[in-house]
CSV table of C-alpha atoms and ligand atoms in Angstrom, one decimal:
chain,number,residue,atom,x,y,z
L,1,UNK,CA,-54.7,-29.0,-99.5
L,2,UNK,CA,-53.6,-32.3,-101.2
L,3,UNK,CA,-56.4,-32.0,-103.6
L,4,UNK,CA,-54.8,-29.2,-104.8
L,5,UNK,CA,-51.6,-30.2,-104.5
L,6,UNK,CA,-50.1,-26.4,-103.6
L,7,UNK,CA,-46.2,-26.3,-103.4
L,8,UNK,CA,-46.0,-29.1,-106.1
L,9,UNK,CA,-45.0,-26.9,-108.9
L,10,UNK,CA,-42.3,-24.6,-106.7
L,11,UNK,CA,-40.0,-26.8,-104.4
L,12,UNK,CA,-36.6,-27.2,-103.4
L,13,UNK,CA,-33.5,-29.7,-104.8
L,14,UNK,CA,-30.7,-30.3,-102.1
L,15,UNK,CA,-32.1,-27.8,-100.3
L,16,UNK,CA,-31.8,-24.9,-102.6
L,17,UNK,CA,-35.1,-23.4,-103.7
L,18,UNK,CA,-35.0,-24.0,-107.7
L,19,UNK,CA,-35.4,-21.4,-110.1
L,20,UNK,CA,-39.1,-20.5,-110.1
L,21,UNK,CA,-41.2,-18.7,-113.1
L,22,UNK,CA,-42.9,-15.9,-112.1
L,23,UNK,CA,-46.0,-13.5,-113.1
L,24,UNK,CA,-46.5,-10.3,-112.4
L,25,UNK,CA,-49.5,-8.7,-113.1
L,26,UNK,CA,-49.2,-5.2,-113.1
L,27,UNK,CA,-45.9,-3.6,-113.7
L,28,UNK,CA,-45.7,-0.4,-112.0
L,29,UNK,CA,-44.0,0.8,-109.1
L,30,UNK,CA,-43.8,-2.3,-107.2
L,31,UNK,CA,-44.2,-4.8,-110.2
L,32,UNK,CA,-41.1,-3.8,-111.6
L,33,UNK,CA,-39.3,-3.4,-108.5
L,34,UNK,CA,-40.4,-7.3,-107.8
L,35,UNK,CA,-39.4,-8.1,-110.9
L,36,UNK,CA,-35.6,-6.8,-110.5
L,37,UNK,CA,-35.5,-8.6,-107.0
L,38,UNK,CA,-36.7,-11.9,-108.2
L,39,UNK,CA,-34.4,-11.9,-111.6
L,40,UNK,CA,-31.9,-10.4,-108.9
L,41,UNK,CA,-32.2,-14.1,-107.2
L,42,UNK,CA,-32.4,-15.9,-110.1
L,43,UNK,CA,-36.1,-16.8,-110.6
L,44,UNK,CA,-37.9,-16.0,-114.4
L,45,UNK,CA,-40.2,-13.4,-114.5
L,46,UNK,CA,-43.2,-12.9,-117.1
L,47,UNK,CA,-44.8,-9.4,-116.5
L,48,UNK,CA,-48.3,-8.1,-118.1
L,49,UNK,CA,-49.6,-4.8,-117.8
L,50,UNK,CA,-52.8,-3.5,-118.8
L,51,UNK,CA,-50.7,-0.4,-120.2
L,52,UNK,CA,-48.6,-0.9,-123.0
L,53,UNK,CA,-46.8,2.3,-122.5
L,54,UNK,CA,-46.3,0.4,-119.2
L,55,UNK,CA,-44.3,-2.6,-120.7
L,56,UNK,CA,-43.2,-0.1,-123.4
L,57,UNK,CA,-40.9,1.6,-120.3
L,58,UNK,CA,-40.6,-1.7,-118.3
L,59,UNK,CA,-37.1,-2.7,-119.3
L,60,UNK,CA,-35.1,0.4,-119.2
L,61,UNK,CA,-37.2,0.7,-115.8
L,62,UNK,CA,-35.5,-2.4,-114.8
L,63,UNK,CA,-31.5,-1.1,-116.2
L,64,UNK,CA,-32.2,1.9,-113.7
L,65,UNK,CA,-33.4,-0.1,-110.6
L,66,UNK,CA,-30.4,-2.6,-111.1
L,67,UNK,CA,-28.1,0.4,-111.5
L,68,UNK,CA,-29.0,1.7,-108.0
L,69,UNK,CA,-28.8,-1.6,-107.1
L,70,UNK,CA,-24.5,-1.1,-108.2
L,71,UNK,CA,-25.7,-3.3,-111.3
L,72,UNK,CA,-24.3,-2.7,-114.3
L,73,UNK,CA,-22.9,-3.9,-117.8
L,74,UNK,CA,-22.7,-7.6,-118.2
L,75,UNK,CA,-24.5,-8.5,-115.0
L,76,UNK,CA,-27.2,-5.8,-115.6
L,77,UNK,CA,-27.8,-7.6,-118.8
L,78,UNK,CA,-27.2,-11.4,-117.4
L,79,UNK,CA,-29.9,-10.3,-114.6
L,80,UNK,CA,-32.5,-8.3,-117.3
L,81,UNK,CA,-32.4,-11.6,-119.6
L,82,UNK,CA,-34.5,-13.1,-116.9
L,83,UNK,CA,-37.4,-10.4,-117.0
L,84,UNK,CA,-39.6,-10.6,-120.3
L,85,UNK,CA,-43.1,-8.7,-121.0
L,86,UNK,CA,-46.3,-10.2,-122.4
L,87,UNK,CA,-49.0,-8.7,-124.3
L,88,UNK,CA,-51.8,-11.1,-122.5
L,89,UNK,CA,-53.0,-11.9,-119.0
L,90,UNK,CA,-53.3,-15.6,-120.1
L,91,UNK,CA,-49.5,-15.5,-120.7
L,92,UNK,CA,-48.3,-14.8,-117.4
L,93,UNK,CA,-51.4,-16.6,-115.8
L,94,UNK,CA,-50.8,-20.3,-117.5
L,95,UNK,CA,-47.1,-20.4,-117.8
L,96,UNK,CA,-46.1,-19.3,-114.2
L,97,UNK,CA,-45.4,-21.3,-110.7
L,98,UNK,CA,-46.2,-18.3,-108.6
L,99,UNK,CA,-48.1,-15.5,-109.8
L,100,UNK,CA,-47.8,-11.6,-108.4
L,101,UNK,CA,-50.6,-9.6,-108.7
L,102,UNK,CA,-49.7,-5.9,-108.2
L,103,UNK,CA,-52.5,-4.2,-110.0
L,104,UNK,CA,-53.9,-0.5,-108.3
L,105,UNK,CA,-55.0,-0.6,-104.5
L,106,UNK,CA,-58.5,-0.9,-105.6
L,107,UNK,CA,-60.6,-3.9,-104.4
L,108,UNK,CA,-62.8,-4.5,-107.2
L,109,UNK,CA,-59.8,-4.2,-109.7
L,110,UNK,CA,-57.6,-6.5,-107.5
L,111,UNK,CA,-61.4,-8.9,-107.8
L,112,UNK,CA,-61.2,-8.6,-111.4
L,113,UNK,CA,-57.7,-9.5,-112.2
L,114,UNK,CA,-58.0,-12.5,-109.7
L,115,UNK,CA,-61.1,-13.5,-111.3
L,116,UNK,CA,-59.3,-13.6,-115.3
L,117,UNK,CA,-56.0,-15.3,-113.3
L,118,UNK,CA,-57.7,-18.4,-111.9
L,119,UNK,CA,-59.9,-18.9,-115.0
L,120,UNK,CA,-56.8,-18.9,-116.9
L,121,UNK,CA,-53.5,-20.4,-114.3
L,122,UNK,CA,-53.4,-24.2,-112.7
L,123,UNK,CA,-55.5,-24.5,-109.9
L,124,UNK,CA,-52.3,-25.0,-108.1
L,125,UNK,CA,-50.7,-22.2,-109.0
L,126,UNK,CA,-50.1,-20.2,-106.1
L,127,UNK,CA,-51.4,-16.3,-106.2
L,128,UNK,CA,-49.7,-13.9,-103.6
L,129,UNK,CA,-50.9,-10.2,-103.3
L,130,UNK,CA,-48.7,-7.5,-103.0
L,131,UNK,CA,-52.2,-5.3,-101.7
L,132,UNK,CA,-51.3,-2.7,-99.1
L,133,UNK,CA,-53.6,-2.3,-96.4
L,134,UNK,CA,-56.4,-4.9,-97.7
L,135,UNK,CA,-57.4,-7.6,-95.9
L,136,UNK,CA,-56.4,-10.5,-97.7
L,137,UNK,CA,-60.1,-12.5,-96.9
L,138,UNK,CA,-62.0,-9.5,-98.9
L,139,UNK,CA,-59.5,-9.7,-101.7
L,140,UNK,CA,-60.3,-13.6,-102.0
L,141,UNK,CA,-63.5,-12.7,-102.2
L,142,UNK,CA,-65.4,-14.6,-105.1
L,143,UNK,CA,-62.1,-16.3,-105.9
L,144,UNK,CA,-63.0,-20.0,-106.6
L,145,UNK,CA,-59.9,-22.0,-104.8
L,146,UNK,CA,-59.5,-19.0,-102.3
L,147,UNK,CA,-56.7,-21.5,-100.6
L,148,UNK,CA,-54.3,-20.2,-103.0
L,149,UNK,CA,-54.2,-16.9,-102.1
L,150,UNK,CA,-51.7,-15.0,-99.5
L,151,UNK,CA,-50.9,-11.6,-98.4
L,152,UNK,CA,-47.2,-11.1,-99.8
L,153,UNK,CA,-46.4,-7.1,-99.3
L,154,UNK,CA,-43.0,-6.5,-100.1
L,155,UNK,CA,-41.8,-2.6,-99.5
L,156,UNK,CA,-40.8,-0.3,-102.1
L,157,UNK,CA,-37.8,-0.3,-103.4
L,158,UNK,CA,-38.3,-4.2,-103.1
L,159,UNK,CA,-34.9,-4.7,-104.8
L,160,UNK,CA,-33.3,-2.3,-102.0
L,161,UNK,CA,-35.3,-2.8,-98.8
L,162,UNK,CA,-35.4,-6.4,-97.0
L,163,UNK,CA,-38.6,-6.8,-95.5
L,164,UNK,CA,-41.2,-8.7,-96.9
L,165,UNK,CA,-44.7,-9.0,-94.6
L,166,UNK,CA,-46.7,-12.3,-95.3
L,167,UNK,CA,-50.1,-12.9,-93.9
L,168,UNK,CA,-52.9,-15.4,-95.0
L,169,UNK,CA,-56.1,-14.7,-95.4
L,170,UNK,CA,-59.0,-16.7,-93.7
L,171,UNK,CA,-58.8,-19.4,-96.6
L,172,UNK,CA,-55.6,-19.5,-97.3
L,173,UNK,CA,-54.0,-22.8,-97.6
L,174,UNK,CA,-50.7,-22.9,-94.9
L,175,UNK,CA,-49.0,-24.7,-97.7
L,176,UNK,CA,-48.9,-21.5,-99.7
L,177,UNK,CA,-47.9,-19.5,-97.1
L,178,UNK,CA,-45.0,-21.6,-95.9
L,179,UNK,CA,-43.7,-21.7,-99.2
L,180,UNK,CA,-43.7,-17.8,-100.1
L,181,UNK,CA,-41.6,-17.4,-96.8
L,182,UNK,CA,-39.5,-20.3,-97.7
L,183,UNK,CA,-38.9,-18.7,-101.3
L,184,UNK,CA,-38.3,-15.3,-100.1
L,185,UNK,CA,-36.0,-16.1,-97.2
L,186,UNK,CA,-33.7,-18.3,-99.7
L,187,UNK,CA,-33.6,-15.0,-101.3
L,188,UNK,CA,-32.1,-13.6,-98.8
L,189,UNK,CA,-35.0,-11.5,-98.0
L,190,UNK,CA,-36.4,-10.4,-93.9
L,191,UNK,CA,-39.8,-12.0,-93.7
L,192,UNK,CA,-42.1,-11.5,-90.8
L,193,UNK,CA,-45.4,-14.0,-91.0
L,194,UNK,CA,-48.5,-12.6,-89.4
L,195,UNK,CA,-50.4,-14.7,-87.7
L,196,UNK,CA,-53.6,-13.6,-88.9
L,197,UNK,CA,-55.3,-11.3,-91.9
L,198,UNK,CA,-55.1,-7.6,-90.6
L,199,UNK,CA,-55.7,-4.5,-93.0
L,200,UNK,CA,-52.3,-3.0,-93.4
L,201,UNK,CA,-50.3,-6.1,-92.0
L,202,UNK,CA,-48.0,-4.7,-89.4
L,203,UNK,CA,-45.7,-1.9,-90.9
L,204,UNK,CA,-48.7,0.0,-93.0
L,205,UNK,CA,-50.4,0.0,-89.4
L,206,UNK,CA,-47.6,1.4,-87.6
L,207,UNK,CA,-46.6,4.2,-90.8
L,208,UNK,CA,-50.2,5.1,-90.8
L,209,UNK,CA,-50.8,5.8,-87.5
L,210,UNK,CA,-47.8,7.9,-87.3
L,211,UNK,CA,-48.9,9.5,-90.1
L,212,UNK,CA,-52.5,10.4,-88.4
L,213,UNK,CA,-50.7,11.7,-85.5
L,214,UNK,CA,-48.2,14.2,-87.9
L,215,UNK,CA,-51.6,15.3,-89.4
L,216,UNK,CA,-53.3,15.8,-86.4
L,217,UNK,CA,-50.1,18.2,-84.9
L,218,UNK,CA,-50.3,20.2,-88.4
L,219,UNK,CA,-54.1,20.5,-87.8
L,220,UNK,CA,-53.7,22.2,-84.5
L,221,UNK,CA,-51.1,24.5,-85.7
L,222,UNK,CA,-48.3,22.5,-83.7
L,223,UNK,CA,-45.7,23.0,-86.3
L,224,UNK,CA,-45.3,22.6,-90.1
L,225,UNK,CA,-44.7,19.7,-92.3
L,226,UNK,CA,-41.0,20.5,-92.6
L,227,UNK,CA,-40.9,20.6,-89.4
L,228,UNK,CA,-42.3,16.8,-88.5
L,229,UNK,CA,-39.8,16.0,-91.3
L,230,UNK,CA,-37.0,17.2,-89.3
L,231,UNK,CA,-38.1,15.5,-86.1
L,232,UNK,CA,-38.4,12.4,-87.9
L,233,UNK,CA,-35.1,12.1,-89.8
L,234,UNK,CA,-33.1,13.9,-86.9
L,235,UNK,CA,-34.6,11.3,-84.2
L,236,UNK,CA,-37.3,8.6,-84.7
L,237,UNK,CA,-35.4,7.8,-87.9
L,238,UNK,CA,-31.6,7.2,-86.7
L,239,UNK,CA,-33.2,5.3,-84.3
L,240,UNK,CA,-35.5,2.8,-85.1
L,241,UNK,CA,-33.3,1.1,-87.4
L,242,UNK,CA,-31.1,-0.1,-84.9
L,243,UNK,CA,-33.7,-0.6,-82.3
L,244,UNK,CA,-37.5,-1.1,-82.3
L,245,UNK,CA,-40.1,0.3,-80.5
L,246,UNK,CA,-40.5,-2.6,-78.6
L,247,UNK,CA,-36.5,-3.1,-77.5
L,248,UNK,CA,-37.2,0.7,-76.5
L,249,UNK,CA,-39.8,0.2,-74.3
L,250,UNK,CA,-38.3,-2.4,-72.4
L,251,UNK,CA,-34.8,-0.4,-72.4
L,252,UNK,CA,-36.1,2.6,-71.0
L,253,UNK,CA,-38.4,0.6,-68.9
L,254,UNK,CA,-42.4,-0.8,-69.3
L,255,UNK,CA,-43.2,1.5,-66.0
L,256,UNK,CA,-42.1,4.9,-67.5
L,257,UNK,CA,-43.7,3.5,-71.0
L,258,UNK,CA,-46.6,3.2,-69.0
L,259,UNK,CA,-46.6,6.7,-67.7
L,260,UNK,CA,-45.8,8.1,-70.9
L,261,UNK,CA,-49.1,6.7,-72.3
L,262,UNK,CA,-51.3,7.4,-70.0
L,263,UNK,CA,-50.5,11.0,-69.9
L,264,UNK,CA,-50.1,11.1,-73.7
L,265,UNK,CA,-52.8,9.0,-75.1
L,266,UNK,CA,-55.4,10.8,-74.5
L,267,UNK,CA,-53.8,13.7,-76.7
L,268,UNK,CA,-53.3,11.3,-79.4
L,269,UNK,CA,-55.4,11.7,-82.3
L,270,UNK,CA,-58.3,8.9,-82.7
L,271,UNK,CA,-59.2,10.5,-86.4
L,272,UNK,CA,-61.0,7.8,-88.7
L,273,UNK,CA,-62.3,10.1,-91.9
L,274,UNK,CA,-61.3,13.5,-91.9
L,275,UNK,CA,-57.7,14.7,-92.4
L,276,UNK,CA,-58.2,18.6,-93.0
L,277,UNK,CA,-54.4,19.3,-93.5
L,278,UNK,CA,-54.9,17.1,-96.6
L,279,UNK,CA,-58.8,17.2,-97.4
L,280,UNK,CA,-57.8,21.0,-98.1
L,281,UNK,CA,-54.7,20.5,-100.0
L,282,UNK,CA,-56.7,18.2,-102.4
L,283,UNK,CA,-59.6,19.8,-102.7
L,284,UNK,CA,-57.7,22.3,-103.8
L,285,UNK,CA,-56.3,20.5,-106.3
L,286,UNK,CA,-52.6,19.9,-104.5
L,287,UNK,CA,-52.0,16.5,-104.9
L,288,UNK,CA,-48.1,16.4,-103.5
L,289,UNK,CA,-45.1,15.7,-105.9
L,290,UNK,CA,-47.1,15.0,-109.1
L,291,UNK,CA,-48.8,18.3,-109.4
L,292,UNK,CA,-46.1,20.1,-107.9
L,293,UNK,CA,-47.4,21.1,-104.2
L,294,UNK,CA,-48.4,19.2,-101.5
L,295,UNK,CA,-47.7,19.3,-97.8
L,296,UNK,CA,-44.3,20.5,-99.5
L,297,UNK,CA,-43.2,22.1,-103.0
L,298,UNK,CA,-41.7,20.3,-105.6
L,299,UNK,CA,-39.8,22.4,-107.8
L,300,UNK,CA,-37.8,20.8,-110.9
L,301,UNK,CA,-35.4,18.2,-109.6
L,302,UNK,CA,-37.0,17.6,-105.6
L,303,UNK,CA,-38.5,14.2,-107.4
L,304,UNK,CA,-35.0,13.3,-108.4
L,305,UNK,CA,-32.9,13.9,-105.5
L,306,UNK,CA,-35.1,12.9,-103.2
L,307,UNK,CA,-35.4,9.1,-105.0
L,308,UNK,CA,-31.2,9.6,-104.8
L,309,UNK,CA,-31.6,10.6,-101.2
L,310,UNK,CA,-34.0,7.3,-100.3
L,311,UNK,CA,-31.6,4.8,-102.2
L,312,UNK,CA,-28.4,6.1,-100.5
L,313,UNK,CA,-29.8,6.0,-97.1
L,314,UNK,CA,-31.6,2.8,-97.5
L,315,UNK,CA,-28.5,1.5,-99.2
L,316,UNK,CA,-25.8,3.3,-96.6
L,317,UNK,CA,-28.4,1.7,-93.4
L,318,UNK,CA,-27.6,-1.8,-94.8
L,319,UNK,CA,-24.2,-1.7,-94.6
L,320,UNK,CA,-24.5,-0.8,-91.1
L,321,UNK,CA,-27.4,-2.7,-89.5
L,322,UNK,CA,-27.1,-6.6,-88.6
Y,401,LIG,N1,-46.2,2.2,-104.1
Y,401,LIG,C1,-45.7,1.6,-103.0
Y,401,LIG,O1,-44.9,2.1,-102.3
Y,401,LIG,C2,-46.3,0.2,-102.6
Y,401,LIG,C3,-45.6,-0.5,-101.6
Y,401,LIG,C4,-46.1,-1.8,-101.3
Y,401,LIG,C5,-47.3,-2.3,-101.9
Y,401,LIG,N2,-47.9,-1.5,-102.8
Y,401,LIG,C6,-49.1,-2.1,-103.5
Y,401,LIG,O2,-48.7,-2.6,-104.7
Y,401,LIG,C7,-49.9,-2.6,-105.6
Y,401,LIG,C8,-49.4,-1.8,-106.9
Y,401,LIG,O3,-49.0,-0.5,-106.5
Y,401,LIG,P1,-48.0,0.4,-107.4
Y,401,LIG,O4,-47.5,1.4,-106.5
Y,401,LIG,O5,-47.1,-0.5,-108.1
Y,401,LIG,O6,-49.1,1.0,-108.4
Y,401,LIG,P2,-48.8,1.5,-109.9
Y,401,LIG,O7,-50.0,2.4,-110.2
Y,401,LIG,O8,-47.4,2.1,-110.1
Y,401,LIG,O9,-48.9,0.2,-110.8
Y,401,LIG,C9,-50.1,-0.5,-111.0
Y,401,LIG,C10,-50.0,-1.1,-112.4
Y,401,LIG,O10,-51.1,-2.0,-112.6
Y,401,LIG,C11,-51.5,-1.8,-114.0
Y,401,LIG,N3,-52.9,-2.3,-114.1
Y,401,LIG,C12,-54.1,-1.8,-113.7
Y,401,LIG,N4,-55.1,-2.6,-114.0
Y,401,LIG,C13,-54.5,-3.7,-114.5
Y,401,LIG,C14,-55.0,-4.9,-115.0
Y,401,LIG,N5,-56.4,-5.2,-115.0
Y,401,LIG,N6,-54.2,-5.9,-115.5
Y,401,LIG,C15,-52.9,-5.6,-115.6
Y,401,LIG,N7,-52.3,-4.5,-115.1
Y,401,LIG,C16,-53.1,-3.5,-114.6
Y,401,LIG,C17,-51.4,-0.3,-114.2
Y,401,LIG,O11,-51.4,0.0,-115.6
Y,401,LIG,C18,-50.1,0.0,-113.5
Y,401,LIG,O12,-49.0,0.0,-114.4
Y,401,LIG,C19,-51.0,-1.9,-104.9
Y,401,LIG,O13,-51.8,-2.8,-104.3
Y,401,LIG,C20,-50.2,-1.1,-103.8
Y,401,LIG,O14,-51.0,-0.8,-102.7
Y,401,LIG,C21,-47.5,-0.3,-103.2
């Protein structure tokens, strides 16, 4: 709103977007991984962590993502100069145009940071979530100028992979979100705008539910997990990055998509709580790759050559998709 005068304090000269200081809050996983693909673009970046073994690791964390990236030497540096930690909330909060909060998927923690950010930032200054599977309305929740808030989920590794899902919530000023897809496209980054709030925006939903139905086939002793794993990556997975489930259907036509649903649906799991291939695995104490067994083991060096293995492939399908 005009009152509030959103998209004042990020904008564009000669229709470039101009360099833009960030905030992240939060610089885990994804915080960092923001951070190398906004520095990437050119943009500042503050970063604040709760953790100070966090921001203790944060730069050399940001010379190895920029080395997968092919970054290195001069340009690593050049690109690293741009990223800077704080010790304070208040730092990154009153200093930056846009602020990234990337804090654990916990509601009342995501509450608590938003709460410290607006009593410390501009009431202009634009706040976009990375949440992912929230819906952006609860996390505004108590927020005072609730317009300010949007839904911005990039995908991890956000330096590597192109997609960027943005979705308002039920306050959130149009302004905002126009300008976070403006920002991210001149980036050079694939943005899809949802037209409404959803929990999980589009691609969690459509992971997830795949993810219910591997579970579900495991459950009823279909197969093992190595085994969905090989269905995926020897099918579903060459596919679907050169064409979506939608250019599918109509390709193999919406009459025999029809069939196919209506004789499989009803096999389809419709689980909402219970997930016994994995309630037993944790209650057993198996948490996956950080305690060394999951659905799969993880001896010494799977962690590491499976991260190479996901960076070459993203990496090799972007040379080769349009
Ligand atoms: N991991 C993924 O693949 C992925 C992908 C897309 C979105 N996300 C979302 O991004 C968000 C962050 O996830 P992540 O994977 O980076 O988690 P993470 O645990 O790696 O990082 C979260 C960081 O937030 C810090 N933190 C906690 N409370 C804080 C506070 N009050 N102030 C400042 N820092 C605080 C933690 O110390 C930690 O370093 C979550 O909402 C998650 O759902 C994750």
């Amino acid at each position: 709103m005009a009152d509030l005068g959103f998209g004042s304090v990020i904008g564009q000269w000669n229709g470039a977007w101009l360099m833009t200081r960030f905030g992240i809050v939060g610089g885990g996983l994804m915080g960092h991984g923001i951070a190398v693909a906004l520095a990437r673009a050119g943009h500042d970046v503050a970063v604040y962590d709760v953790d100070p073994r966090t921001l203790a690791t944060f730069h050399s964390r940001v010379g190895q993502a920029l080395a997968q990236c092919g970054i290195t030497g001069a340009q690593a540096e050049r690109i690293s100069a741009h990223v800077t930690t704080v010790p304070a909330l208040n730092d990154v909060a009153r200093e930056a145009d846009v602020i990234v909060e990337a804090v654990p998927e916990r509601l009342e923690a995501k509450h608590r940071v938003l709460a410290q950010l607006e009593s410390a930032a501009a009431p202009a200054t634009p706040i976009w979530t990375n949440t992912s599977v929230l819906s952006i309305t609860r996390v505004a929740e108590g927020m005072v100028r609730p317009r300010r808030l949007a839904g911005v989920h990039w995908w991890n590794p956000p330096y590597l992979i192109p997609l960027v899902e943005v979705a308002p919530g039920a306050r959130t000023e149009q302004r905002v979100v126009d300008d976070a897809c403006e920002l991210l496209t001149a980036m050079g980054k694939t943005i899809v705008r949802l037209r409404r709030d959803v929990p999980g925006f589009v691609g969690n939903r459509l992971q997830f539910a795949l993810l219910r139905e591997a579970l579900h086939l495991l459950d009823q002793g279909v197969c093992d997990p190595a085994t969905i794993d090989t269905v995926m990556r020897s099918s579903l997975g060459l596919r679907w990055a050169s064409v979506g489930p939608m250019e599918n259907a109509d390709y193999i036509g919406l009459r025999l998509t029809r069939d196919i649903l209506r004789n499989l649906a009803p096999h389809l799991s419709t689980d909402k709580e219970d997930f016994p291939s994995i309630d037993k695995l944790l209650g057993e104490g198996h948490q996956g790759r950080s305690s060394g067994t999951g659905l799969l083991t993880w001896p010494p060096g799977r962690e590491a050559e499976v991260r190479q293995r996901l960076d070459e492939g993203i990496r090799r399908n972007l040379t080769t998709t349009p």
